[in-house]
Amino acid sequence: MLRRQFISATAAFAGSGLWALQASAAAAQGGAPATPGCGKPVYLTFDTGHMGIAQFVAQVLQKHRVPVTFFAANEPTKEGGSSLGDFWAPWWKARAEEGHRLASHTYDHMYWVADIRDSATGQVTHFKVRPSAGERANQTFVVSADEYCAEIAKAANRLESITGHKTLPLYRAPGGKTSPALIAAAQKGGYQQVGWAAAGFLGDELPSDRYPNDKLLDRALKNIRNGDILLAHLGIWSRKDPWAPAVLEPLIVGLLERGFCFRTLAEHPAYQGWIARPHAA
């Protein structure tokens, strides 16, 4: 039943309407299907999670013609599979065809824990990591810079294989946990790390008893500023009062009413130069 409902919903929101045509034309011109001439862009991004709200998110984005950037890892999901598995492949393909942009969140949602330095030179040569997904979930071990970059590339390659669309040469480190050496290693491998604005932390992963949805919405509408990168997830296991149904659409509507428009990170001035570089194409 769940699979039939999913396929039906995916077909309903597959981007065959006006917005998808606008997205295709805008992408060809380096633009985005949002309010023309808007001088107050914000950049809404979603990291993966349990995917329980993914269909709702897709509906809201299409309804308001809001383009976003998704950072994807292969995380466990509510239906029992994983977010980059075959079950969710049609969902990712539909989002790409609607004009959203996709990027890596590392394949196994691999958290950086610490730098490992060579005892003789003091140079960082390896990284201690702890993934929250995959065969080595919740284990702490050491990887080389090349192995870490391969972990980033694995998610990007999977997205490209199931969507037929090129991913952005960007990635988001799980939890935003990084070091200068980790960021440099990722850049050498062709990937630029993307964080978020302080006001753009939308709070969907915070405990709902201490951070209720109405307060999160009010805080975001008051504090978000022109150029901010916003962060949310496609489902957080630990939050008891789900964020998206209560906050996502009112937030989008509220920002639009305040004169903001939405863009993907492909248009963010801090990343356009990096994206245009031949090695990162």
mmCIF file of C-alpha atoms in Angstrom:
data_model
loop_
_atom_site.group_PDB
_atom_site.id
_atom_site.type_symbol
_atom_site.label_atom_id
_atom_site.label_comp_id
_atom_site.label_asym_id
_atom_site.label_seq_id
_atom_site.Cartn_x
_atom_site.Cartn_y
_atom_site.Cartn_z
ATOM 1 C CA MET A 1 0.000 0.000 0.000
ATOM 2 C CA LEU A 2 2.735 2.458 0.952
ATOM 3 C CA ARG A 3 4.568 1.834 -2.312
ATOM 4 C CA ARG A 4 1.393 2.379 -4.384
ATOM 5 C CA GLN A 5 0.636 5.589 -2.516
ATOM 6 C CA PHE A 6 4.198 6.765 -3.026
ATOM 7 C CA ILE A 7 4.213 6.086 -6.762
ATOM 8 C CA SER A 8 0.839 7.791 -7.172
ATOM 9 C CA ALA A 9 1.961 10.847 -5.234
ATOM 10 C CA THR A 10 5.236 11.026 -7.140
ATOM 11 C CA ALA A 11 3.372 11.012 -10.430
ATOM 12 C CA ALA A 12 1.074 13.754 -9.198
ATOM 13 C CA PHE A 13 3.996 16.008 -8.324
ATOM 14 C CA ALA A 14 6.433 15.020 -11.061
ATOM 15 C CA GLY A 15 6.874 18.539 -12.390
ATOM 16 C CA SER A 16 5.052 18.283 -15.689
ATOM 17 C CA GLY A 17 3.317 21.648 -15.281
ATOM 18 C CA LEU A 18 4.232 25.269 -15.813
ATOM 19 C CA TRP A 19 6.770 25.417 -12.995
ATOM 20 C CA ALA A 20 8.794 22.523 -14.439
ATOM 21 C CA LEU A 21 8.926 24.323 -17.789
ATOM 22 C CA GLN A 22 10.021 27.509 -16.048
ATOM 23 C CA ALA A 23 12.656 25.567 -14.142
ATOM 24 C CA SER A 24 14.066 24.013 -17.316
ATOM 25 C CA ALA A 25 14.248 27.347 -19.085
ATOM 26 C CA ALA A 26 15.736 29.066 -16.068
ATOM 27 C CA ALA A 27 18.335 26.352 -15.593
ATOM 28 C CA ALA A 28 19.450 26.751 -19.191
ATOM 29 C CA GLN A 29 19.954 30.445 -18.546
ATOM 30 C CA GLY A 30 21.535 30.039 -15.119
ATOM 31 C CA GLY A 31 18.429 31.310 -13.329
ATOM 32 C CA ALA A 32 15.728 29.897 -11.066
ATOM 33 C CA PRO A 33 11.929 29.728 -11.185
ATOM 34 C CA ALA A 34 11.252 32.280 -8.456
ATOM 35 C CA THR A 35 10.030 35.872 -8.393
ATOM 36 C CA PRO A 36 11.731 37.753 -11.276
ATOM 37 C CA GLY A 37 13.991 40.579 -10.231
ATOM 38 C CA CYS A 38 13.866 39.752 -6.538
ATOM 39 C CA GLY A 39 16.584 41.521 -4.586
ATOM 40 C CA LYS A 40 16.146 39.521 -1.383
ATOM 41 C CA PRO A 41 17.080 35.915 -2.125
ATOM 42 C CA VAL A 42 17.211 33.174 0.479
ATOM 43 C CA TYR A 43 18.490 29.662 -0.105
ATOM 44 C CA LEU A 44 16.341 26.921 1.409
ATOM 45 C CA THR A 45 18.158 23.604 1.758
ATOM 46 C CA PHE A 46 17.052 20.186 2.990
ATOM 47 C CA ASP A 47 19.226 17.397 4.331
ATOM 48 C CA THR A 48 17.916 13.839 4.289
ATOM 49 C CA GLY A 49 16.427 12.156 7.336
ATOM 50 C CA HIS A 50 13.774 9.472 7.742
ATOM 51 C CA MET A 51 11.924 10.829 4.652
ATOM 52 C CA GLY A 52 8.580 10.701 6.451
ATOM 53 C CA ILE A 53 7.725 14.246 5.375
ATOM 54 C CA ALA A 54 9.339 14.105 1.938
ATOM 55 C CA GLN A 55 6.084 13.964 -0.003
ATOM 56 C CA PHE A 56 4.609 16.821 2.002
ATOM 57 C CA VAL A 57 7.718 18.905 1.365
ATOM 58 C CA ALA A 58 7.484 18.196 -2.369
ATOM 59 C CA GLN A 59 3.832 19.296 -2.445
ATOM 60 C CA VAL A 60 4.522 22.558 -0.632
ATOM 61 C CA LEU A 61 7.509 23.416 -2.810
ATOM 62 C CA GLN A 62 5.554 22.817 -5.975
ATOM 63 C CA LYS A 63 2.515 24.714 -4.712
ATOM 64 C CA HIS A 64 4.568 27.834 -4.048
ATOM 65 C CA ARG A 65 7.057 27.324 -6.898
ATOM 66 C CA VAL A 66 9.982 27.332 -4.517
ATOM 67 C CA PRO A 67 13.273 25.849 -5.776
ATOM 68 C CA VAL A 68 15.587 24.368 -3.139
ATOM 69 C CA THR A 69 18.822 22.438 -2.795
ATOM 70 C CA PHE A 70 18.752 18.919 -1.350
ATOM 71 C CA PHE A 71 21.792 17.354 0.341
ATOM 72 C CA ALA A 72 21.348 13.590 0.303
ATOM 73 C CA ALA A 73 22.841 10.739 2.315
ATOM 74 C CA ASN A 74 21.739 7.114 2.331
ATOM 75 C CA GLU A 75 19.976 7.203 5.711
ATOM 76 C CA PRO A 76 17.453 4.753 7.219
ATOM 77 C CA THR A 77 13.858 5.679 6.426
ATOM 78 C CA LYS A 78 10.444 5.083 7.935
ATOM 79 C CA GLU A 79 9.349 2.569 5.296
ATOM 80 C CA GLY A 80 12.327 0.389 6.176
ATOM 81 C CA GLY A 81 14.687 1.119 3.306
ATOM 82 C CA SER A 82 17.181 3.923 2.856
ATOM 83 C CA SER A 83 16.884 7.401 1.413
ATOM 84 C CA LEU A 84 18.993 6.679 -1.676
ATOM 85 C CA GLY A 85 17.555 3.202 -2.200
ATOM 86 C CA ASP A 86 15.372 2.116 -5.099
ATOM 87 C CA PHE A 87 12.143 2.948 -3.256
ATOM 88 C CA TRP A 88 13.015 6.648 -3.133
ATOM 89 C CA ALA A 89 14.662 6.849 -6.562
ATOM 90 C CA PRO A 90 11.461 8.125 -8.299
ATOM 91 C CA TRP A 91 11.131 10.845 -5.668
ATOM 92 C CA TRP A 92 14.654 12.147 -6.287
ATOM 93 C CA LYS A 93 14.189 11.975 -10.042
ATOM 94 C CA ALA A 94 10.971 13.995 -9.804
ATOM 95 C CA ARG A 95 12.647 16.664 -7.689
ATOM 96 C CA ALA A 96 15.526 16.999 -10.148
ATOM 97 C CA GLU A 97 13.100 17.299 -13.061
ATOM 98 C CA GLU A 98 11.227 20.049 -11.216
ATOM 99 C CA GLY A 99 14.395 22.156 -11.176
ATOM 100 C CA HIS A 100 15.640 21.556 -7.647
ATOM 101 C CA ARG A 101 19.378 21.016 -7.263
ATOM 102 C CA LEU A 102 20.947 18.004 -5.591
ATOM 103 C CA ALA A 103 24.242 17.540 -3.763
ATOM 104 C CA SER A 104 25.999 15.123 -1.419
ATOM 105 C CA HIS A 105 25.581 14.813 2.337
ATOM 106 C CA THR A 106 28.166 11.943 2.361
ATOM 107 C CA TYR A 107 26.824 8.495 1.561
ATOM 108 C CA ASP A 108 26.728 7.031 5.072
ATOM 109 C CA HIS A 109 26.006 10.342 6.815
ATOM 110 C CA MET A 110 29.597 10.353 8.032
ATOM 111 C CA TYR A 111 30.334 12.714 10.913
ATOM 112 C CA TRP A 112 33.809 14.194 11.267
ATOM 113 C CA VAL A 113 35.130 13.578 14.793
ATOM 114 C CA ALA A 114 38.771 14.708 14.759
ATOM 115 C CA ASP A 115 41.843 15.366 12.621
ATOM 116 C CA ILE A 116 44.691 12.853 12.764
ATOM 117 C CA ARG A 117 48.146 14.416 12.473
ATOM 118 C CA ASP A 118 51.417 12.879 11.428
ATOM 119 C CA SER A 119 53.621 12.745 14.534
ATOM 120 C CA ALA A 120 56.726 13.830 12.619
ATOM 121 C CA THR A 121 55.364 16.640 10.436
ATOM 122 C CA GLY A 122 52.285 17.744 12.349
ATOM 123 C CA GLN A 123 50.310 17.716 9.112
ATOM 124 C CA VAL A 124 46.775 16.339 9.025
ATOM 125 C CA THR A 125 46.843 13.121 7.045
ATOM 126 C CA HIS A 126 43.671 11.310 8.159
ATOM 127 C CA PHE A 127 40.337 11.939 9.835
ATOM 128 C CA LYS A 128 38.501 10.182 12.607
ATOM 129 C CA VAL A 129 34.869 9.729 11.544
ATOM 130 C CA ARG A 130 31.642 8.190 12.814
ATOM 131 C CA PRO A 131 28.836 7.471 10.315
ATOM 132 C CA SER A 132 25.240 7.186 11.492
ATOM 133 C CA ALA A 133 24.194 4.965 8.568
ATOM 134 C CA GLY A 134 25.558 2.040 6.583
ATOM 135 C CA GLU A 135 27.372 -1.118 7.602
ATOM 136 C CA ARG A 136 29.620 0.729 10.051
ATOM 137 C CA ALA A 137 26.952 2.927 11.583
ATOM 138 C CA ASN A 138 27.860 4.309 15.016
ATOM 139 C CA GLN A 139 31.426 2.992 14.774
ATOM 140 C CA THR A 140 34.379 5.354 15.058
ATOM 141 C CA PHE A 141 37.286 4.748 12.681
ATOM 142 C CA VAL A 142 39.911 6.537 10.598
ATOM 143 C CA VAL A 143 39.821 7.421 6.899
ATOM 144 C CA SER A 144 42.282 9.105 4.574
ATOM 145 C CA ALA A 145 41.495 12.302 2.722
ATOM 146 C CA ASP A 146 40.929 10.292 -0.450
ATOM 147 C CA GLU A 147 38.575 7.928 1.346
ATOM 148 C CA TYR A 148 36.598 10.835 2.749
ATOM 149 C CA CYS A 149 36.265 12.378 -0.701
ATOM 150 C CA ALA A 150 35.147 9.023 -2.080
ATOM 151 C CA GLU A 151 32.424 8.998 0.570
ATOM 152 C CA ILE A 152 31.195 12.388 -0.679
ATOM 153 C CA ALA A 153 31.376 11.280 -4.305
ATOM 154 C CA LYS A 154 29.459 8.053 -3.636
ATOM 155 C CA ALA A 155 26.294 9.955 -2.699
ATOM 156 C CA ALA A 156 26.708 12.369 -5.615
ATOM 157 C CA ASN A 157 27.192 9.507 -8.061
ATOM 158 C CA ARG A 158 24.141 7.684 -6.748
ATOM 159 C CA LEU A 159 21.996 10.792 -7.181
ATOM 160 C CA GLU A 160 23.226 11.238 -10.736
ATOM 161 C CA SER A 161 22.581 7.592 -11.600
ATOM 162 C CA ILE A 162 18.958 7.672 -10.431
ATOM 163 C CA THR A 163 18.029 11.151 -11.685
ATOM 164 C CA GLY A 164 20.054 11.599 -14.850
ATOM 165 C CA HIS A 165 20.936 15.090 -13.616
ATOM 166 C CA LYS A 166 24.350 16.420 -12.646
ATOM 167 C CA THR A 167 24.762 17.136 -8.947
ATOM 168 C CA LEU A 168 26.304 20.345 -7.688
ATOM 169 C CA PRO A 169 30.012 20.095 -6.730
ATOM 170 C CA LEU A 170 28.987 20.976 -3.179
ATOM 171 C CA TYR A 171 28.428 18.929 -0.056
ATOM 172 C CA ARG A 172 27.255 19.391 3.491
ATOM 173 C CA ALA A 173 29.149 17.712 6.307
ATOM 174 C CA PRO A 174 26.695 15.933 8.646
ATOM 175 C CA GLY A 175 25.974 18.047 11.694
ATOM 176 C CA GLY A 176 28.044 20.800 10.101
ATOM 177 C CA LYS A 177 31.052 19.234 11.832
ATOM 178 C CA THR A 178 34.272 20.095 10.020
ATOM 179 C CA SER A 179 37.833 21.264 10.426
ATOM 180 C CA PRO A 180 39.915 23.467 8.101
ATOM 181 C CA ALA A 181 41.833 20.365 7.028
ATOM 182 C CA LEU A 182 38.626 18.461 6.248
ATOM 183 C CA ILE A 183 37.273 21.332 4.188
ATOM 184 C CA ALA A 184 40.573 21.591 2.303
ATOM 185 C CA ALA A 185 40.563 17.856 1.599
ATOM 186 C CA ALA A 186 37.017 18.009 0.234
ATOM 187 C CA GLN A 187 37.926 20.981 -1.959
ATOM 188 C CA LYS A 188 40.908 19.092 -3.340
ATOM 189 C CA GLY A 189 38.483 16.313 -4.233
ATOM 190 C CA GLY A 190 36.211 18.769 -6.042
ATOM 191 C CA TYR A 191 33.599 19.516 -3.368
ATOM 192 C CA GLN A 192 32.899 22.737 -1.508
ATOM 193 C CA GLN A 193 31.401 22.467 1.988
ATOM 194 C CA VAL A 194 28.149 24.372 2.580
ATOM 195 C CA GLY A 195 26.992 25.496 6.001
ATOM 196 C CA TRP A 196 24.026 27.696 6.900
ATOM 197 C CA ALA A 197 23.248 31.076 8.408
ATOM 198 C CA ALA A 198 22.661 31.357 12.140
ATOM 199 C CA ALA A 199 19.119 32.587 11.481
ATOM 200 C CA GLY A 200 18.753 29.874 8.851
ATOM 201 C CA PHE A 201 18.952 27.081 11.420
ATOM 202 C CA LEU A 202 15.222 26.315 11.369
ATOM 203 C CA GLY A 203 15.306 24.097 14.454
ATOM 204 C CA ASP A 204 13.509 21.021 13.147
ATOM 205 C CA GLU A 205 16.028 18.756 14.883
ATOM 206 C CA LEU A 206 15.596 20.397 18.301
ATOM 207 C CA PRO A 207 13.402 18.890 21.066
ATOM 208 C CA SER A 208 9.827 19.988 20.447
ATOM 209 C CA ASP A 209 9.027 20.338 24.154
ATOM 210 C CA ARG A 210 11.608 23.111 24.491
ATOM 211 C CA TYR A 211 11.377 24.474 20.952
ATOM 212 C CA PRO A 212 7.704 24.321 19.902
ATOM 213 C CA ASN A 213 6.813 24.927 16.298
ATOM 214 C CA ASP A 214 5.152 28.296 16.838
ATOM 215 C CA LYS A 215 8.282 29.686 18.447
ATOM 216 C CA LEU A 216 10.517 28.302 15.706
ATOM 217 C CA LEU A 217 8.329 29.892 13.044
ATOM 218 C CA ASP A 218 8.228 33.237 14.823
ATOM 219 C CA ARG A 219 11.993 33.249 15.316
ATOM 220 C CA ALA A 220 12.681 32.417 11.675
ATOM 221 C CA LEU A 221 10.361 35.086 10.310
ATOM 222 C CA LYS A 222 11.901 37.695 12.576
ATOM 223 C CA ASN A 223 15.558 36.844 12.017
ATOM 224 C CA ILE A 224 16.062 35.572 8.471
ATOM 225 C CA ARG A 225 17.842 38.092 6.287
ATOM 226 C CA ASN A 226 18.683 38.590 2.630
ATOM 227 C CA GLY A 227 21.220 36.007 1.428
ATOM 228 C CA ASP A 228 20.732 33.522 4.277
ATOM 229 C CA ILE A 229 21.107 29.794 3.707
ATOM 230 C CA LEU A 230 18.290 27.968 5.502
ATOM 231 C CA LEU A 231 18.522 24.403 6.828
ATOM 232 C CA ALA A 232 15.791 21.809 7.406
ATOM 233 C CA HIS A 233 15.521 18.021 7.095
ATOM 234 C CA LEU A 234 13.270 15.479 5.415
ATOM 235 C CA GLY A 235 12.335 13.991 8.775
ATOM 236 C CA ILE A 236 13.918 13.909 12.230
ATOM 237 C CA TRP A 237 13.458 10.772 14.328
ATOM 238 C CA SER A 238 13.805 12.435 17.709
ATOM 239 C CA ARG A 239 11.353 15.326 17.291
ATOM 240 C CA LYS A 240 7.967 14.396 18.772
ATOM 241 C CA ASP A 241 5.965 17.256 17.239
ATOM 242 C CA PRO A 242 6.914 17.201 13.535
ATOM 243 C CA TRP A 243 8.220 20.493 12.200
ATOM 244 C CA ALA A 244 7.234 20.497 8.566
ATOM 245 C CA PRO A 245 3.432 20.382 8.565
ATOM 246 C CA ALA A 246 3.261 23.175 11.130
ATOM 247 C CA VAL A 247 6.132 25.401 10.011
ATOM 248 C CA LEU A 248 7.231 24.837 6.419
ATOM 249 C CA GLU A 249 4.348 26.348 4.483
ATOM 250 C CA PRO A 250 3.734 29.276 6.889
ATOM 251 C CA LEU A 251 7.454 30.016 6.738
ATOM 252 C CA ILE A 252 7.530 30.054 2.945
ATOM 253 C CA VAL A 253 4.385 32.185 2.743
ATOM 254 C CA GLY A 254 5.672 34.555 5.407
ATOM 255 C CA LEU A 255 8.999 35.038 3.671
ATOM 256 C CA LEU A 256 7.346 35.604 0.311
ATOM 257 C CA GLU A 257 5.055 38.201 1.893
ATOM 258 C CA ARG A 258 8.134 39.967 3.248
ATOM 259 C CA GLY A 259 9.576 40.321 -0.236
ATOM 260 C CA PHE A 260 12.004 37.399 -0.161
ATOM 261 C CA CYS A 261 12.426 34.977 -3.035
ATOM 262 C CA PHE A 262 13.956 31.517 -3.133
ATOM 263 C CA ARG A 263 16.981 30.406 -5.104
ATOM 264 C CA THR A 264 19.065 27.245 -5.276
ATOM 265 C CA LEU A 265 22.700 27.247 -4.231
ATOM 266 C CA ALA A 266 23.652 27.173 -7.909
ATOM 267 C CA GLU A 267 22.898 30.898 -7.808
ATOM 268 C CA HIS A 268 24.544 31.722 -4.501
ATOM 269 C CA PRO A 269 27.350 34.246 -5.121
ATOM 270 C CA ALA A 270 29.683 32.415 -2.723
ATOM 271 C CA TYR A 271 29.487 29.212 -4.794
ATOM 272 C CA GLN A 272 28.933 30.284 -8.391
ATOM 273 C CA GLY A 273 32.640 30.624 -9.084
ATOM 274 C CA TRP A 274 33.394 27.229 -7.593
ATOM 275 C CA ILE A 275 30.601 25.557 -9.564
ATOM 276 C CA ALA A 276 31.881 27.115 -12.783
ATOM 277 C CA ARG A 277 35.405 25.753 -12.311
ATOM 278 C CA PRO A 278 36.245 23.040 -14.881
ATOM 279 C CA HIS A 279 37.430 20.511 -12.304
ATOM 280 C CA ALA A 280 34.140 20.881 -10.409
ATOM 281 C CA ALA A 281 31.842 20.810 -13.390
#
